mmCIF file of C-alpha atoms in Angstrom:
data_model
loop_
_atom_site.group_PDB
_atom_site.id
_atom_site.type_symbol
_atom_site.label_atom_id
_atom_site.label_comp_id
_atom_site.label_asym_id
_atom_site.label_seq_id
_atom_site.Cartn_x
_atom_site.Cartn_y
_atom_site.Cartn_z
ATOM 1 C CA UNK K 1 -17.465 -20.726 32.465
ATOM 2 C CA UNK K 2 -13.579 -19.893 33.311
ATOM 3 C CA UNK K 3 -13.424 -19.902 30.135
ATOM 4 C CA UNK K 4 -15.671 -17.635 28.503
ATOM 5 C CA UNK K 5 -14.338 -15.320 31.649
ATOM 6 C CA UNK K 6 -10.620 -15.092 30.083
ATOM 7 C CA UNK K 7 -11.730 -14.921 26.251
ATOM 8 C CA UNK K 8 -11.689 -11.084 25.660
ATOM 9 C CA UNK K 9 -7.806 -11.504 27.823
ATOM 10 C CA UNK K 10 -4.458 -12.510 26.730
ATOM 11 C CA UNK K 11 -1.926 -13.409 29.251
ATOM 12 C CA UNK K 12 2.172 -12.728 28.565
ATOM 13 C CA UNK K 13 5.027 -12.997 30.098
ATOM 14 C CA UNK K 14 7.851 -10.218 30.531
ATOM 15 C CA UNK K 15 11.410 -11.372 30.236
ATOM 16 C CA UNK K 16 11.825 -11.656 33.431
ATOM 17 C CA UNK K 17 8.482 -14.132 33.651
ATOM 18 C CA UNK K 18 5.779 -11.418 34.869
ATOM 19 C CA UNK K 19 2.506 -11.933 34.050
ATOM 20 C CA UNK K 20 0.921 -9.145 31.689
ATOM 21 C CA UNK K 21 -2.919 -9.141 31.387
ATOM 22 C CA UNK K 22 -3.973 -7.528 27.944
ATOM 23 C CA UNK K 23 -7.134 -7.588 25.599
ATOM 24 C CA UNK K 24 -7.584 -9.910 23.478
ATOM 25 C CA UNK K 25 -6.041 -8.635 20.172
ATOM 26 C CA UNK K 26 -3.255 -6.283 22.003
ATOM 27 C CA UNK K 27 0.013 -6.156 20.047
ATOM 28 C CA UNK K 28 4.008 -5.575 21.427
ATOM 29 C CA UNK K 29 3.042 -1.923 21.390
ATOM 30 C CA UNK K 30 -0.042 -2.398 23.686
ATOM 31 C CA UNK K 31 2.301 -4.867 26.000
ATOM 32 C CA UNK K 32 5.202 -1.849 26.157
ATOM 33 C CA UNK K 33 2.373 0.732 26.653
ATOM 34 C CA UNK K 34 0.923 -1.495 29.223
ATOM 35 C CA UNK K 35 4.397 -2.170 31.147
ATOM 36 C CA UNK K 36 5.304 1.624 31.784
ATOM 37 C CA UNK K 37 4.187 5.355 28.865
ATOM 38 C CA UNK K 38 8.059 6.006 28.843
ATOM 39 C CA UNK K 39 8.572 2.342 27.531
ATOM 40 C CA UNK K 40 5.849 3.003 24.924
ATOM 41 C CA UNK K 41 7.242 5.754 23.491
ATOM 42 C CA UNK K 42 10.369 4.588 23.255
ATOM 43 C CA UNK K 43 9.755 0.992 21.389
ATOM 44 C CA UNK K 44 11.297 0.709 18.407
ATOM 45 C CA UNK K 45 10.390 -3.015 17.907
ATOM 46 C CA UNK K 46 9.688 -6.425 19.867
ATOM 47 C CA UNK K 47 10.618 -10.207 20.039
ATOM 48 C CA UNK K 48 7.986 -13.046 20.553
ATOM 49 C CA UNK K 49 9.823 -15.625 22.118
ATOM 50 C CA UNK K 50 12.795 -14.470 20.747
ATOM 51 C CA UNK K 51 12.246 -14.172 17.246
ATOM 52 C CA UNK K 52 11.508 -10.539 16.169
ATOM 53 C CA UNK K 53 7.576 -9.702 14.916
ATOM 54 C CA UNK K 54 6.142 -6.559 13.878
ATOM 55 C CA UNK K 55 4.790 -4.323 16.560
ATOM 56 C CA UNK K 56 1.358 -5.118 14.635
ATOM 57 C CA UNK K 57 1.801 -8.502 15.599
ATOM 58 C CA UNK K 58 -1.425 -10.261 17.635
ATOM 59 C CA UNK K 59 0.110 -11.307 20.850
ATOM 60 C CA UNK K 60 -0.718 -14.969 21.921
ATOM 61 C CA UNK K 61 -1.348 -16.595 25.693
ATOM 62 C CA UNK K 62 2.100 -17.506 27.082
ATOM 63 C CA UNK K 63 4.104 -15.721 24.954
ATOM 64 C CA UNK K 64 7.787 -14.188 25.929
ATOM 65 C CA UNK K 65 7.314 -10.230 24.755
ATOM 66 C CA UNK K 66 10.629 -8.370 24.777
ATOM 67 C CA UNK K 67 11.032 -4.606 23.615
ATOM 68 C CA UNK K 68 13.653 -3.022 21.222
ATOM 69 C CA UNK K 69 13.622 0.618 22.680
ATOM 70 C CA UNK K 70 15.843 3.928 21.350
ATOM 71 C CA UNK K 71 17.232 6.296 23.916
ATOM 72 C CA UNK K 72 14.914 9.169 23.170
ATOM 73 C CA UNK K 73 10.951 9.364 22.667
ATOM 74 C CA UNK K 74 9.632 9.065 19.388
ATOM 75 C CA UNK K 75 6.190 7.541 19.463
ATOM 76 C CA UNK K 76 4.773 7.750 15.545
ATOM 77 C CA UNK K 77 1.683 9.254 14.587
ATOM 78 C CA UNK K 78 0.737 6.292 12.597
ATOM 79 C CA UNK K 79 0.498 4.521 15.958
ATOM 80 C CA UNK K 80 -3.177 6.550 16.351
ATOM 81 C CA UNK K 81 -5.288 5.054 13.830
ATOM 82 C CA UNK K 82 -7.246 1.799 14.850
ATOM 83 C CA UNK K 83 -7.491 0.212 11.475
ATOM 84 C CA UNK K 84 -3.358 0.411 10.909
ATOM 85 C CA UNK K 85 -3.123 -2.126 13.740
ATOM 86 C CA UNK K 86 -0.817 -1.000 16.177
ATOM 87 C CA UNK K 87 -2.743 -0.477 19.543
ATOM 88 C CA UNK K 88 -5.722 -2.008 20.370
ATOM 89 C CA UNK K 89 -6.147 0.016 23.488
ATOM 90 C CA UNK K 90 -7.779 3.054 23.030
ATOM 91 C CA UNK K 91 -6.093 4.203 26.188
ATOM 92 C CA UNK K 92 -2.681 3.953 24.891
ATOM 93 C CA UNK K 93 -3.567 5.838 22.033
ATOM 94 C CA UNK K 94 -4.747 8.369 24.431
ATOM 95 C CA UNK K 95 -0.994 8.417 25.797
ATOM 96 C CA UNK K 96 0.325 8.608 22.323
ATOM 97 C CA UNK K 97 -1.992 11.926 21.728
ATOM 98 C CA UNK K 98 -0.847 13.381 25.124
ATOM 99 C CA UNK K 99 2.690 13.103 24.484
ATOM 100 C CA UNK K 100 2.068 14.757 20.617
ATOM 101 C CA UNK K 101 0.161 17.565 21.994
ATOM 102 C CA UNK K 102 3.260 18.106 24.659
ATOM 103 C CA UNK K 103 5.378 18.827 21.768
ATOM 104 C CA UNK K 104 5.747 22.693 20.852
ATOM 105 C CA UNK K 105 2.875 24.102 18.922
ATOM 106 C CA UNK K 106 5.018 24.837 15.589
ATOM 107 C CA UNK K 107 6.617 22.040 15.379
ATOM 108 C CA UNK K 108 3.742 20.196 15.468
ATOM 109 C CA UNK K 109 1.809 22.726 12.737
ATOM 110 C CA UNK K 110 4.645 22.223 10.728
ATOM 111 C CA UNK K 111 4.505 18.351 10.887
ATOM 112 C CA UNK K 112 0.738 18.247 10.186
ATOM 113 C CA UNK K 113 1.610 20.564 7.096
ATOM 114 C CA UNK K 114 4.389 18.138 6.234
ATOM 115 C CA UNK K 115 1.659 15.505 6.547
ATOM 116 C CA UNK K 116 -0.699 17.126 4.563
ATOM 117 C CA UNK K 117 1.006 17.930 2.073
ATOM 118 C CA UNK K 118 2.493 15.043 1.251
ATOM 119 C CA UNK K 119 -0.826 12.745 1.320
ATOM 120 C CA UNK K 120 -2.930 15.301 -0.333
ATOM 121 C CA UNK K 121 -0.495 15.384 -3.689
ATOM 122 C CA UNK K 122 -0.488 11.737 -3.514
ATOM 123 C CA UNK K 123 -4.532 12.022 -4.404
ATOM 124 C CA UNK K 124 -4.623 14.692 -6.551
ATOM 125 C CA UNK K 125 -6.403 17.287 -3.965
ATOM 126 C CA UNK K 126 -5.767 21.040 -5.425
ATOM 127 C CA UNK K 127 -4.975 23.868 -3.071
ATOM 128 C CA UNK K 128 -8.232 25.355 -3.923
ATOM 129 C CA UNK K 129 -10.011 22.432 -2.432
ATOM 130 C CA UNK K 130 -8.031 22.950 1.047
ATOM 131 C CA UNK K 131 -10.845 24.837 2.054
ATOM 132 C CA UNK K 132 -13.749 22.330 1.749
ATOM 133 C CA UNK K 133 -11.387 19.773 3.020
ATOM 134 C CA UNK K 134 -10.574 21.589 5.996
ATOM 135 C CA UNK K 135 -14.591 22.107 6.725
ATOM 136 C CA UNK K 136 -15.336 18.747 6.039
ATOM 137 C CA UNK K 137 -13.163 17.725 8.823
ATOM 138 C CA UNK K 138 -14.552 20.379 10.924
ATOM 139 C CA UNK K 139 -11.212 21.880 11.320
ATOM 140 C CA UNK K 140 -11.547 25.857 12.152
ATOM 141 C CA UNK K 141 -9.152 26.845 9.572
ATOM 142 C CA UNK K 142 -6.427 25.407 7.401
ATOM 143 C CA UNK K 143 -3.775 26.184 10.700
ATOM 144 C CA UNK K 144 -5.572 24.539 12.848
ATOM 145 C CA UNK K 145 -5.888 21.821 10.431
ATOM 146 C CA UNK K 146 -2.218 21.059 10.792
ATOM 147 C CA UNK K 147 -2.586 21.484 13.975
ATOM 148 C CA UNK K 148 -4.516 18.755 14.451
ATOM 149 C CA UNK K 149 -2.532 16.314 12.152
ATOM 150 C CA UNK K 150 0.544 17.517 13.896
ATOM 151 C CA UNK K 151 -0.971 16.450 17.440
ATOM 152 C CA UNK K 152 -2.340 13.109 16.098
ATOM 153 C CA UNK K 153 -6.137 14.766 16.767
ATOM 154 C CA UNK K 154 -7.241 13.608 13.425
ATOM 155 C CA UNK K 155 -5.275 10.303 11.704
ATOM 156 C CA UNK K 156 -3.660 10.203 8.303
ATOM 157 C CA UNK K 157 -6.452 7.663 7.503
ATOM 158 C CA UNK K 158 -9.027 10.089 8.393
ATOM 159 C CA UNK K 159 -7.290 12.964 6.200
ATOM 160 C CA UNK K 160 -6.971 10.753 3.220
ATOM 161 C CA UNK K 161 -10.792 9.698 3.674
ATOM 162 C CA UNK K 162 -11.649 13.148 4.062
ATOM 163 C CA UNK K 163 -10.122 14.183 0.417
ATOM 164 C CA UNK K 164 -11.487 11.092 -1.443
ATOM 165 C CA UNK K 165 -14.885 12.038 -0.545
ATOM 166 C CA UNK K 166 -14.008 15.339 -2.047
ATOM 167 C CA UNK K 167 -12.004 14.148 -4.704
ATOM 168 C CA UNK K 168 -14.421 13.616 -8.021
ATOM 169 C CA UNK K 169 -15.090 11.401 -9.707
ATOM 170 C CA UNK K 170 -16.100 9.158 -7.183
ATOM 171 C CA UNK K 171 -13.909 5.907 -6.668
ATOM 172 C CA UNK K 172 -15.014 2.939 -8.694
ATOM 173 C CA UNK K 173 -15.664 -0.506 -7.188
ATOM 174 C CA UNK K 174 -12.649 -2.477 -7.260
ATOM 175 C CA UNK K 175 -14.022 -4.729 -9.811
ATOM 176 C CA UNK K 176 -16.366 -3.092 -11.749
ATOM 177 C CA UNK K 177 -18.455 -4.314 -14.489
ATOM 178 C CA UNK K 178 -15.559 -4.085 -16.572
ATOM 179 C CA UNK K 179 -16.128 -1.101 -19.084
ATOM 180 C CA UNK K 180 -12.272 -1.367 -19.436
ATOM 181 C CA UNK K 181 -12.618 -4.541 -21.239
ATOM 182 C CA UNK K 182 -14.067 -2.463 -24.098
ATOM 183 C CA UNK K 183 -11.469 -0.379 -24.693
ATOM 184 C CA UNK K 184 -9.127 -2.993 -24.511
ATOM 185 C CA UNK K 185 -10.437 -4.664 -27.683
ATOM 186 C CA UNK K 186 -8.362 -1.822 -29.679
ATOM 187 C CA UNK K 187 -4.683 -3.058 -30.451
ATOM 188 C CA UNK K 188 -2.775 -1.466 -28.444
ATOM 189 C CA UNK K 189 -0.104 -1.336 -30.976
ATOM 190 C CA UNK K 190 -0.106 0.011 -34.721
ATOM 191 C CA UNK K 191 1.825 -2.446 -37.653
ATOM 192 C CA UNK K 192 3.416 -0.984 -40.417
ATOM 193 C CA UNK K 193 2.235 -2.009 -43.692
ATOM 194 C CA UNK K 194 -0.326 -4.736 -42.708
ATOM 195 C CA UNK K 195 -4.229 -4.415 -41.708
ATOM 196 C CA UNK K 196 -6.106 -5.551 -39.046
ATOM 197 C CA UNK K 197 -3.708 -8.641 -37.160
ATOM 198 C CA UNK K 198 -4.439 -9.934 -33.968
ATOM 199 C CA UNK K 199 -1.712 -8.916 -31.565
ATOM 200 C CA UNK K 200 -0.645 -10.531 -28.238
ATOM 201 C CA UNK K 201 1.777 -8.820 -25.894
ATOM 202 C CA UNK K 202 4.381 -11.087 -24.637
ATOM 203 C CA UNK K 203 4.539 -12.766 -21.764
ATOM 204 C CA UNK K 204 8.293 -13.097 -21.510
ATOM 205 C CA UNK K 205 8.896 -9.148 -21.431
ATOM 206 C CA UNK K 206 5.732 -8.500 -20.936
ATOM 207 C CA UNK K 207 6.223 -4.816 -22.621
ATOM 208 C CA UNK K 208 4.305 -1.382 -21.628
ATOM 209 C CA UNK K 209 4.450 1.913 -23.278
ATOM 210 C CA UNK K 210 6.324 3.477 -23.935
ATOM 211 C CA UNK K 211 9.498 0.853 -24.067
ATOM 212 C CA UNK K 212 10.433 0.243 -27.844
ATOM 213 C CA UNK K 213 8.391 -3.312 -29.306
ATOM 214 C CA UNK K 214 8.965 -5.179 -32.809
ATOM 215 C CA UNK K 215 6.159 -7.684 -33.725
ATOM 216 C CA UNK K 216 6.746 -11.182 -34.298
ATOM 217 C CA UNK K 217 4.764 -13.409 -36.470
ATOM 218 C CA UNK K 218 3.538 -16.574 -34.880
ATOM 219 C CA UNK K 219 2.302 -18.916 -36.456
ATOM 220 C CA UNK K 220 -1.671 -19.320 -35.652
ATOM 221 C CA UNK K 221 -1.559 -16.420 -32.611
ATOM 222 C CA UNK K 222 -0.910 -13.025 -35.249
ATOM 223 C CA UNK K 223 1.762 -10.487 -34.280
ATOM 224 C CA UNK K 224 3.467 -11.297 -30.484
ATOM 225 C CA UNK K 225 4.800 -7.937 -29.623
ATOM 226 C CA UNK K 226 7.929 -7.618 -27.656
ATOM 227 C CA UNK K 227 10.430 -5.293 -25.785
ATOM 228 C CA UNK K 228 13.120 -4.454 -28.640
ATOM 229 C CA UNK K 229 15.693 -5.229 -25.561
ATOM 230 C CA UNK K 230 13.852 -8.659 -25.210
ATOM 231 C CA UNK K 231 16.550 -11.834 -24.836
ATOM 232 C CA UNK K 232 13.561 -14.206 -26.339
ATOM 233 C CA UNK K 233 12.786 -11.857 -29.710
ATOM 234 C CA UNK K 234 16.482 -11.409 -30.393
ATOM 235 C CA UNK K 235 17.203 -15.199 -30.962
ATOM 236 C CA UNK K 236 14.147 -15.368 -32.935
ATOM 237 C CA UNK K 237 14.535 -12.767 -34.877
ATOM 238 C CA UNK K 238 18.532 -13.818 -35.832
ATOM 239 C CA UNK K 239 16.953 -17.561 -36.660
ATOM 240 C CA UNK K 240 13.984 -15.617 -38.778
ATOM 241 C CA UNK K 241 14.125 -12.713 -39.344
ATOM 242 C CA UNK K 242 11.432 -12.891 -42.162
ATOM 243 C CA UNK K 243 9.031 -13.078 -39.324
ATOM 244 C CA UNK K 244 9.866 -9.689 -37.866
ATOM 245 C CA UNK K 245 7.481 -6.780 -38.317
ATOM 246 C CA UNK K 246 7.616 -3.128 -37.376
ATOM 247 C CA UNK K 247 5.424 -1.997 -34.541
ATOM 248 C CA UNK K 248 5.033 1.364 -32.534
ATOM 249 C CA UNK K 249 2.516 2.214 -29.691
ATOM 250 C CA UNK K 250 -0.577 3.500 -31.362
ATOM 251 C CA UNK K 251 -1.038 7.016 -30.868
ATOM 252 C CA UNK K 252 -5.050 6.761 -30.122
ATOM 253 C CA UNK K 253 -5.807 6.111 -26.566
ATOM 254 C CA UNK K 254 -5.714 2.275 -26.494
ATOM 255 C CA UNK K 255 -6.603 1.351 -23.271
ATOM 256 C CA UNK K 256 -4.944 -0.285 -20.551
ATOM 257 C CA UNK K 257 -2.167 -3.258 -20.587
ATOM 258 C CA UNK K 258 -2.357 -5.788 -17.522
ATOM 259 C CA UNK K 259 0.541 -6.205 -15.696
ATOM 260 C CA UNK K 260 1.681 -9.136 -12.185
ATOM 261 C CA UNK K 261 2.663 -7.306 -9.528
ATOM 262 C CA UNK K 262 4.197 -9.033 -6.323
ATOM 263 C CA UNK K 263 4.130 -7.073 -3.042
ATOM 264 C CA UNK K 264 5.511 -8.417 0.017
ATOM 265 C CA UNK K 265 4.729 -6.765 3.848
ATOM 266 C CA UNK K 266 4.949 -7.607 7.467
ATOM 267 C CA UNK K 267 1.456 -8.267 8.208
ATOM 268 C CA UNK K 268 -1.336 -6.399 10.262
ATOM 269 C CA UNK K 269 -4.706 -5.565 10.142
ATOM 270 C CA UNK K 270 -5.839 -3.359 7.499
ATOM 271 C CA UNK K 271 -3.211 -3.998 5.053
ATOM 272 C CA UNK K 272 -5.110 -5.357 2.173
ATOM 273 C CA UNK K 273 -7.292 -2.106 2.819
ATOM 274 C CA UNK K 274 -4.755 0.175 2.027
ATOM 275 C CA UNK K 275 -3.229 -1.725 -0.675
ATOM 276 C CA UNK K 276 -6.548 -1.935 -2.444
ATOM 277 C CA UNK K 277 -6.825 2.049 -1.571
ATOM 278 C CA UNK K 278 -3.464 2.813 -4.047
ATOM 279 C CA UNK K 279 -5.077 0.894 -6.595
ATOM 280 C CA UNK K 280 -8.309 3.158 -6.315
ATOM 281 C CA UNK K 281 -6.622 6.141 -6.216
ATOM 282 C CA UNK K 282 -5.491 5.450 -9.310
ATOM 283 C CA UNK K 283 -8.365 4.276 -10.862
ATOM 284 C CA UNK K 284 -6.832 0.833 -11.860
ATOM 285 C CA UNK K 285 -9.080 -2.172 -11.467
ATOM 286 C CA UNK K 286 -8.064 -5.977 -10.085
ATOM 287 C CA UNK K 287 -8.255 -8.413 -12.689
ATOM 288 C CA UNK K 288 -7.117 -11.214 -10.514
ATOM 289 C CA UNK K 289 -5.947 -11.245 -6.914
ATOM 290 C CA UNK K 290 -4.314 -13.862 -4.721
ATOM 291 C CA UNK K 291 -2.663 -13.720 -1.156
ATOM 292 C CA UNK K 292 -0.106 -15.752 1.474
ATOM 293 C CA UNK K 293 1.032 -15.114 4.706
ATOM 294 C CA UNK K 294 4.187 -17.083 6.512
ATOM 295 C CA UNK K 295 3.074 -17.158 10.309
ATOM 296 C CA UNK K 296 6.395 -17.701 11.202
ATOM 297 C CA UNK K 297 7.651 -14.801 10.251
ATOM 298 C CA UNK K 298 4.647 -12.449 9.912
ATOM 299 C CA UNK K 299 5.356 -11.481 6.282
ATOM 300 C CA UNK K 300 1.662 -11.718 3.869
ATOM 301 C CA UNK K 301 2.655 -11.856 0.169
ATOM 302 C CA UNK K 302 0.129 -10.709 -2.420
ATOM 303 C CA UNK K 303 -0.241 -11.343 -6.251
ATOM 304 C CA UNK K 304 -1.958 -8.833 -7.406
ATOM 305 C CA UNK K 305 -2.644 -8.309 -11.458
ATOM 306 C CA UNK K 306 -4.004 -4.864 -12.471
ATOM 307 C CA UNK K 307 -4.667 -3.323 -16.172
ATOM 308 C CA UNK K 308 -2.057 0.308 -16.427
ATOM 309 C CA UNK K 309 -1.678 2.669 -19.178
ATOM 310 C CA UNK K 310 1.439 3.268 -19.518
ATOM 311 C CA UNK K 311 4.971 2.696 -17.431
ATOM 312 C CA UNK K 312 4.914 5.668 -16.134
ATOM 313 C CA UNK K 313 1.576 4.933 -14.381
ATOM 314 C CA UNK K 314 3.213 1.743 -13.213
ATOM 315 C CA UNK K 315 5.996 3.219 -11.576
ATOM 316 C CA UNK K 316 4.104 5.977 -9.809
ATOM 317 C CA UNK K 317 1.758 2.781 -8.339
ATOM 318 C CA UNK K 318 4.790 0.761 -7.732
ATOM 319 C CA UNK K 319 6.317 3.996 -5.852
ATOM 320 C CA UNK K 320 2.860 4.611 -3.806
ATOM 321 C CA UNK K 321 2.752 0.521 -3.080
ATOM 322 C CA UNK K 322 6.245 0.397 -1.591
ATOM 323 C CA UNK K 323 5.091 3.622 0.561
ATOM 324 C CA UNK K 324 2.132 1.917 2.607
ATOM 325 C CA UNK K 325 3.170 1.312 6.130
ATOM 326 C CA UNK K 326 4.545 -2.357 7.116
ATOM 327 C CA UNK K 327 5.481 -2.876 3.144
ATOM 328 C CA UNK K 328 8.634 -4.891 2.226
ATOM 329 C CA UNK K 329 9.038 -4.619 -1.193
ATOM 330 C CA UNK K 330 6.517 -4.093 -4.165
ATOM 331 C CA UNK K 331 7.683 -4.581 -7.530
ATOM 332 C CA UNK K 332 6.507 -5.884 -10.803
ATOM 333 C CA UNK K 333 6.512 -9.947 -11.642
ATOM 334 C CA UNK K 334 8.032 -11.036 -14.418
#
């Protein structure tokens, strides 16, 4: 019975060993929130027993909770939406609000303009769709719109939602019944002087257009087509060269190329969410997907592999990977 009593409760400690009641779930942010507003907004990080965690981490019964403040208030506005993980409590989230809609009402019209902005190119939204967007968030008008973003009224999430409803066509499942698979049955790659040859792209450069290839001839596989620059091609090419074949990008629309790509990021709820989001934005689908996490030092490590175009398409998810909150690093495995 004392135990069902204290389930939806987690009990830790201040440095100086007082006892902090919190809801199940709460993170450092909740505990700094919980231990004085000024403290809240001025948390910059936090140590579990010592060893620094993310403020998304879930605190645990007994645990030592120590906050890394600045000298000057600066609560952020990602801090308001549930699903990124930062504060459990809706009533600190109420605090964070207050202390936006303190702020001078420019300042914050400019940063929800900033905001919007920013997230809206992102997706593709044109200015002429503003309009709808702003009614479909049952904003009065594009100003108050901003101001509303500015004061943390409505989230980043809830903008973002907002124009992907809007946005057509409507996203695809992230694994869809693979009509991408047709149109990757064309080579991707046209060879000079030969007909019909089954190509593979390498694995060792693993090339995308529109880097510079040569074609290889191996013996049973066809044509293996490689990065001009590749290490691997150049000392088989210098033993025999015979076996070297001129290749170029086709020209027709030749669907997409899959690529690894390795993103590491402190952990918190939501994350795989809004990884999975960039991908659907961009209209990519998951051909394989695999994930890690290192308790001790709250980092989750994905594998994710995902058919592209082109490089350029890769670097612009790359870019929009590495920009989702509590992300380390995301870059492409070789």
């Amino acid at each position: 019975m004392r135990t069902e009593l204290f389930a939806d409760r987690v009990y830790v400690l201040t440095p100086k060993g007082e006892v902090l009641d919190l809801p199940r779930g709460a993170t450092p942010l909740d505990f700094a929130y919980g231990v004085h507003t000024s403290l809240g907004h001025r948390c910059r990080g936090a140590k579990a027993n010592g060893r620094i965690v993310p403020l998304t981490h879930t605190l645990a019964n007994g645990e030592v909770i120590e906050i890394i403040t600045g000298k000057h208030d600066a609560p952020s506005r990602d801090w308001l939406a549930p699903e990124q993980g930062y504060l459990v409590s809706a009533r600190n989230r109420s605090k964070v609000r207050a202390w936006f809609r303190k702020q001078d009402v420019g300042g914050n019209r400019s940063a929800g303009r900033a905001i919007a902005e920013r997230e809206l190119s992102r997706i593709g939204v044109r200015p002429e769709q503003l309009g709808a967007l702003t009614a479909e968030l049952k904003a009065p008008d594009t100003d108050h719109l901003y101001q509303l973003l500015g004061e943390g009224e409505i989230t980043v999430t809830q903008l973002v939602q907002a124009a992907m409803r809007l946005t057509e066509p409507p996203r695809p499942p992230l694994r869809p019944a693979r009509p991408a698979a047709t149109r990757r049955r064309a080579s991707p790659v046209e060879i000079e002087g030969v007909g019909d040859l089954p190509t593979t792209l390498a694995r060792c450069c693993a090339p995308l257009r529109p880097q510079p290839i040569n074609g290889y001839v191996t013996l049973g596989r066809g044509v293996t087509v490689h990065r001009s620059d590749c290490a691997g091609f150049q000392r088989m090419s210098a033993l025999k060269p015979d076996r070297v074949l001129k290749v170029e990008w086709s020209s027709a629309e030749s669907g997409a190329l899959t690529v690894e790509l390795a993103v590491s990021a402190y952990d918190r709820r939501g994350l795989l969410r809004d990884l999975t989001d960039v991908l659907a934005v961009e209209r990519l689908s998951i051909d394989a997907a695999s994930s890690r996490t290192d308790h001790d030092v709250g980092i989750a490590y994905f594998d994710l592999s995902v058919a592209v175009d082109d490089l350029e398409q890769l670097a612009r998810v790359l870019r929009r990977l590495a920009g989702v909150p509590n992300v380390i690093e995301a870059r492409r495995r070789r």
